[in-house]
Amino acid sequence: MSNKEKPVENYDYIVVGAGSSGCVVANRLSENPSHRVLLLEAGGKDQNPWIHIPVGYFKTMHNPSTDWCYRTEPDPGISGRSLQWPRGKVLGGSSSLNGLLYVRGQPQDYDHWMKLGNHGWSYEDVLPYFKVSEDQQHGESRFHGTGGPQKVSDLRLRRPIAEKFIAAAVECGIPYNPDCNGEIQEGVGYFQQTAYKGFRWSTAKGFLRPAMKRANLKLRTRAHVLRLQFTGKRASGIQYQHRGEIHTAQAKSEIVLCAGSINSPQLLQCSGIGDPALLNSVGIEPVHSLIGVGQNLQDHLQIRLVYKTVDRTLNDELNHPLKMLGVGLQYLLTRTGPMTLAASQVYIFTRSVPDLDRPDIQFHMQPLSADKPGEGVHPFSAFTSSVCQLRPWSRGEVRIKSKDPLEYPEIHPKYLSDVRDCRVAVNAIKCTRRIASTPSLASSLDEEFIPGPQYQTDEEILHAAREFSQTIYHPVGTCKMGNDPLAVVDHELKVHGIDGLRVADASIMPTITSGNTNAPCIMIGEKAASMILNS
């Protein structure tokens, strides 16, 4: 049968992207058996066993079978370097690839969204959506829920160097805080993670797998959406490629883009929604002018400091064949130990300078060190203390290079392009060094390995920040919510000027949340589904 003869598929809702938000949306929309829902995912099924072992992100990131394997354009703010930007291309999306850290952000983040004109997005408005998703190990409270599809648990790994790092932070005046997702975020403590009994708990496992039992939900993997179709100014359908053939599906009610901060703006641009100048330059006839599509890109840039230690760390276990065997046996028998390691053990949320009204930097402490994930740990005892600015001022962009929807777009993060971010980067490194110099930690240290003690003046420290920094994989903001000229969606996540089309993923954030972005994406999926069902 030729493409022209293929029957058009008809659904009530089409959800593009089975990631952190898309699995949530598909689950909630299909709870009503009268709703016919199509969920499309460009990647494959989550069958790779490393997806389900927490430490497996070392194997799945930068792996083309599970990762889009994006790269940024050379960025002047980080010495002209081009960074790898992993994005999940598999059921569960980046929730199947990420470091498992569950961080909601600060209440002020969402109150700020509300102040920008986004009605219904204050912290008190979104807290119920965080709670309804959650199955919190410690039980229900004002801030936490139980019985939801998303398992949230404590780490199953403790190491002495992590305890000393916590003590050092407290010695610097940073309060101990056992729950950064509770009443306040500020402080030092152990991360919570999206895991259960030693296994990763992605949105594919928590939200999609139970929903797949429903006859009204149709999932297609390895289905790459090519473009949206319009009837006037209404998004009425999509074209997608599946097994080398072009398919067409129509949505009676709505199309929901949950493709993420790279793919959602790319799909809009390839479909004729965006800046007319960009669209015309690549031969796409504009359908609707929205100059903010692909703009407002934000990310957390982490500055890595590595300290050699006189104490033994996980490096010693992972570099010893017999001890590695023990690590594997420990996980096999008890589901504990290093193979349950999330991206970090210890968090710190604190202020880069004392006179701020709330924390503006975050630390991720790991009891190991490596040049890059998946490349093996260093051959000496060491730990890593990465620090990032929570709310950067710098703004980048995502822009298509051609009208071919299969060609990757350009990604311009524009890190450290705002002088205010440069000041925070310098102060963040100084804060790390203050923690390292405390009696609680200094006796365990051998030397600062990265960036090294040769960087001392503010100018030298900023140079180190540009040289020794990496993404923490939190791109957001490229289809921002609001009413200003760069806004792409309104407070109900409806695309401005287009009927029947919403965006529900990290790209709608007007400003990045203060922490890791997976938990907020799950909340966005919950709230989007609720608004759709109540519209």
PDB file of C-alpha atoms in Angstrom, residues 173-273:
ATOM      1  CA  GLY A 173      27.120  27.598  58.518  1.00  0.00           C
ATOM      2  CA  ILE A 174      24.949  25.639  56.060  1.00  0.00           C
ATOM      3  CA  PRO A 175      22.161  23.937  58.032  1.00  0.00           C
ATOM      4  CA  TYR A 176      21.530  20.214  57.813  1.00  0.00           C
ATOM      5  CA  ASN A 177      18.280  19.576  55.937  1.00  0.00           C
ATOM      6  CA  PRO A 178      16.976  16.014  55.556  1.00  0.00           C
ATOM      7  CA  ASP A 179      14.394  16.973  52.902  1.00  0.00           C
ATOM      8  CA  CYS A 180      15.110  19.577  50.230  1.00  0.00           C
ATOM      9  CA  ASN A 181      11.572  18.985  48.910  1.00  0.00           C
ATOM     10  CA  GLY A 182       9.916  19.837  52.191  1.00  0.00           C
ATOM     11  CA  GLU A 183       9.213  23.147  53.890  1.00  0.00           C
ATOM     12  CA  ILE A 184      12.525  24.712  52.816  1.00  0.00           C
ATOM     13  CA  GLN A 185      15.144  23.774  50.261  1.00  0.00           C
ATOM     14  CA  GLU A 186      18.179  25.453  51.801  1.00  0.00           C
ATOM     15  CA  GLY A 187      20.733  23.249  53.484  1.00  0.00           C
ATOM     16  CA  VAL A 188      22.830  20.114  53.085  1.00  0.00           C
ATOM     17  CA  GLY A 189      21.640  16.509  53.044  1.00  0.00           C
ATOM     18  CA  TYR A 190      21.233  13.355  51.019  1.00  0.00           C
ATOM     19  CA  PHE A 191      19.293  13.421  47.767  1.00  0.00           C
ATOM     20  CA  GLN A 192      16.019  11.569  47.245  1.00  0.00           C
ATOM     21  CA  GLN A 193      15.797   9.528  44.070  1.00  0.00           C
ATOM     22  CA  THR A 194      13.271   8.145  41.603  1.00  0.00           C
ATOM     23  CA  ALA A 195      13.966   4.542  42.492  1.00  0.00           C
ATOM     24  CA  TYR A 196      12.293   1.622  44.228  1.00  0.00           C
ATOM     25  CA  LYS A 197      13.981  -1.311  45.941  1.00  0.00           C
ATOM     26  CA  GLY A 198      17.213  -0.670  44.076  1.00  0.00           C
ATOM     27  CA  PHE A 199      15.735  -0.164  40.599  1.00  0.00           C
ATOM     28  CA  ARG A 200      15.205   3.016  38.569  1.00  0.00           C
ATOM     29  CA  TRP A 201      11.587   4.155  38.538  1.00  0.00           C
ATOM     30  CA  SER A 202      11.128   6.067  35.281  1.00  0.00           C
ATOM     31  CA  THR A 203       7.850   7.570  34.110  1.00  0.00           C
ATOM     32  CA  ALA A 204       7.648   4.697  31.628  1.00  0.00           C
ATOM     33  CA  LYS A 205       7.598   2.267  34.538  1.00  0.00           C
ATOM     34  CA  GLY A 206       5.392   4.318  36.847  1.00  0.00           C
ATOM     35  CA  PHE A 207       2.903   5.929  34.472  1.00  0.00           C
ATOM     36  CA  LEU A 208       3.040   4.215  31.087  1.00  0.00           C
ATOM     37  CA  ARG A 209       3.312   0.543  31.942  1.00  0.00           C
ATOM     38  CA  PRO A 210       0.030   0.419  33.929  1.00  0.00           C
ATOM     39  CA  ALA A 211      -1.733   2.505  31.269  1.00  0.00           C
ATOM     40  CA  MET A 212      -0.710   0.143  28.472  1.00  0.00           C
ATOM     41  CA  LYS A 213      -3.300  -2.332  29.724  1.00  0.00           C
ATOM     42  CA  ARG A 214      -5.996   0.035  28.448  1.00  0.00           C
ATOM     43  CA  ALA A 215      -7.455  -0.704  25.029  1.00  0.00           C
ATOM     44  CA  ASN A 216      -7.959   3.009  24.308  1.00  0.00           C
ATOM     45  CA  LEU A 217      -4.238   3.871  24.500  1.00  0.00           C
ATOM     46  CA  LYS A 218      -2.137   3.175  21.403  1.00  0.00           C
ATOM     47  CA  LEU A 219       1.648   3.395  21.733  1.00  0.00           C
ATOM     48  CA  ARG A 220       4.015   3.494  18.784  1.00  0.00           C
ATOM     49  CA  THR A 221       7.748   3.414  19.371  1.00  0.00           C
ATOM     50  CA  ARG A 222      10.373   4.381  16.784  1.00  0.00           C
ATOM     51  CA  ALA A 223       7.796   6.814  15.428  1.00  0.00           C
ATOM     52  CA  HIS A 224       9.432  10.093  14.491  1.00  0.00           C
ATOM     53  CA  VAL A 225       6.944  12.951  14.156  1.00  0.00           C
ATOM     54  CA  LEU A 226       7.777  15.008  11.074  1.00  0.00           C
ATOM     55  CA  ARG A 227       5.323  17.892  11.152  1.00  0.00           C
ATOM     56  CA  LEU A 228       1.998  19.155  12.361  1.00  0.00           C
ATOM     57  CA  GLN A 229      -0.940  19.557  10.014  1.00  0.00           C
ATOM     58  CA  PHE A 230      -3.364  22.461  10.189  1.00  0.00           C
ATOM     59  CA  THR A 231      -6.916  23.265   9.222  1.00  0.00           C
ATOM     60  CA  GLY A 232      -6.775  27.031   9.150  1.00  0.00           C
ATOM     61  CA  LYS A 233      -5.266  28.013  12.512  1.00  0.00           C
ATOM     62  CA  ARG A 234      -6.148  24.706  14.155  1.00  0.00           C
ATOM     63  CA  ALA A 235      -3.655  21.878  14.620  1.00  0.00           C
ATOM     64  CA  SER A 236      -5.710  18.985  13.318  1.00  0.00           C
ATOM     65  CA  GLY A 237      -3.187  16.218  12.727  1.00  0.00           C
ATOM     66  CA  ILE A 238       0.396  15.048  12.383  1.00  0.00           C
ATOM     67  CA  GLN A 239       2.639  13.212   9.980  1.00  0.00           C
ATOM     68  CA  TYR A 240       5.066  10.704  11.433  1.00  0.00           C
ATOM     69  CA  GLN A 241       7.572   8.212  10.116  1.00  0.00           C
ATOM     70  CA  HIS A 242       7.364   4.635  11.327  1.00  0.00           C
ATOM     71  CA  ARG A 243       9.381   1.744   9.902  1.00  0.00           C
ATOM     72  CA  GLY A 244      10.300   3.804   6.857  1.00  0.00           C
ATOM     73  CA  GLU A 245       6.715   4.723   5.999  1.00  0.00           C
ATOM     74  CA  ILE A 246       4.803   7.987   6.411  1.00  0.00           C
ATOM     75  CA  HIS A 247       1.644   7.873   8.491  1.00  0.00           C
ATOM     76  CA  THR A 248      -1.008  10.493   9.150  1.00  0.00           C
ATOM     77  CA  ALA A 249      -3.027  10.775  12.336  1.00  0.00           C
ATOM     78  CA  GLN A 250      -5.745  13.261  13.176  1.00  0.00           C
ATOM     79  CA  ALA A 251      -6.801  14.511  16.611  1.00  0.00           C
ATOM     80  CA  LYS A 252     -10.431  15.335  17.229  1.00  0.00           C
ATOM     81  CA  SER A 253      -9.670  17.180  20.466  1.00  0.00           C
ATOM     82  CA  GLU A 254      -6.004  18.130  20.952  1.00  0.00           C
ATOM     83  CA  ILE A 255      -2.379  17.460  20.113  1.00  0.00           C
ATOM     84  CA  VAL A 256       0.031  17.698  23.061  1.00  0.00           C
ATOM     85  CA  LEU A 257       3.748  18.164  22.405  1.00  0.00           C
ATOM     86  CA  CYS A 258       5.839  16.540  25.145  1.00  0.00           C
ATOM     87  CA  ALA A 259       8.969  16.179  23.042  1.00  0.00           C
ATOM     88  CA  GLY A 260      11.273  18.240  25.255  1.00  0.00           C
ATOM     89  CA  SER A 261      13.207  21.465  25.062  1.00  0.00           C
ATOM     90  CA  ILE A 262      14.985  20.530  21.827  1.00  0.00           C
ATOM     91  CA  ASN A 263      12.375  18.562  19.890  1.00  0.00           C
ATOM     92  CA  SER A 264       9.264  20.575  20.749  1.00  0.00           C
ATOM     93  CA  PRO A 265      10.577  23.873  19.322  1.00  0.00           C
ATOM     94  CA  GLN A 266      12.132  22.011  16.389  1.00  0.00           C
ATOM     95  CA  LEU A 267       8.797  20.410  15.536  1.00  0.00           C
ATOM     96  CA  LEU A 268       6.992  23.745  15.774  1.00  0.00           C
ATOM     97  CA  GLN A 269       9.559  25.421  13.536  1.00  0.00           C
ATOM     98  CA  CYS A 270       9.479  22.595  10.975  1.00  0.00           C
ATOM     99  CA  SER A 271       5.679  22.912  10.973  1.00  0.00           C
ATOM    100  CA  GLY A 272       5.748  26.633  10.199  1.00  0.00           C
ATOM    101  CA  ILE A 273       5.312  28.052  13.711  1.00  0.00           C
TER     102      ILE A 273
END
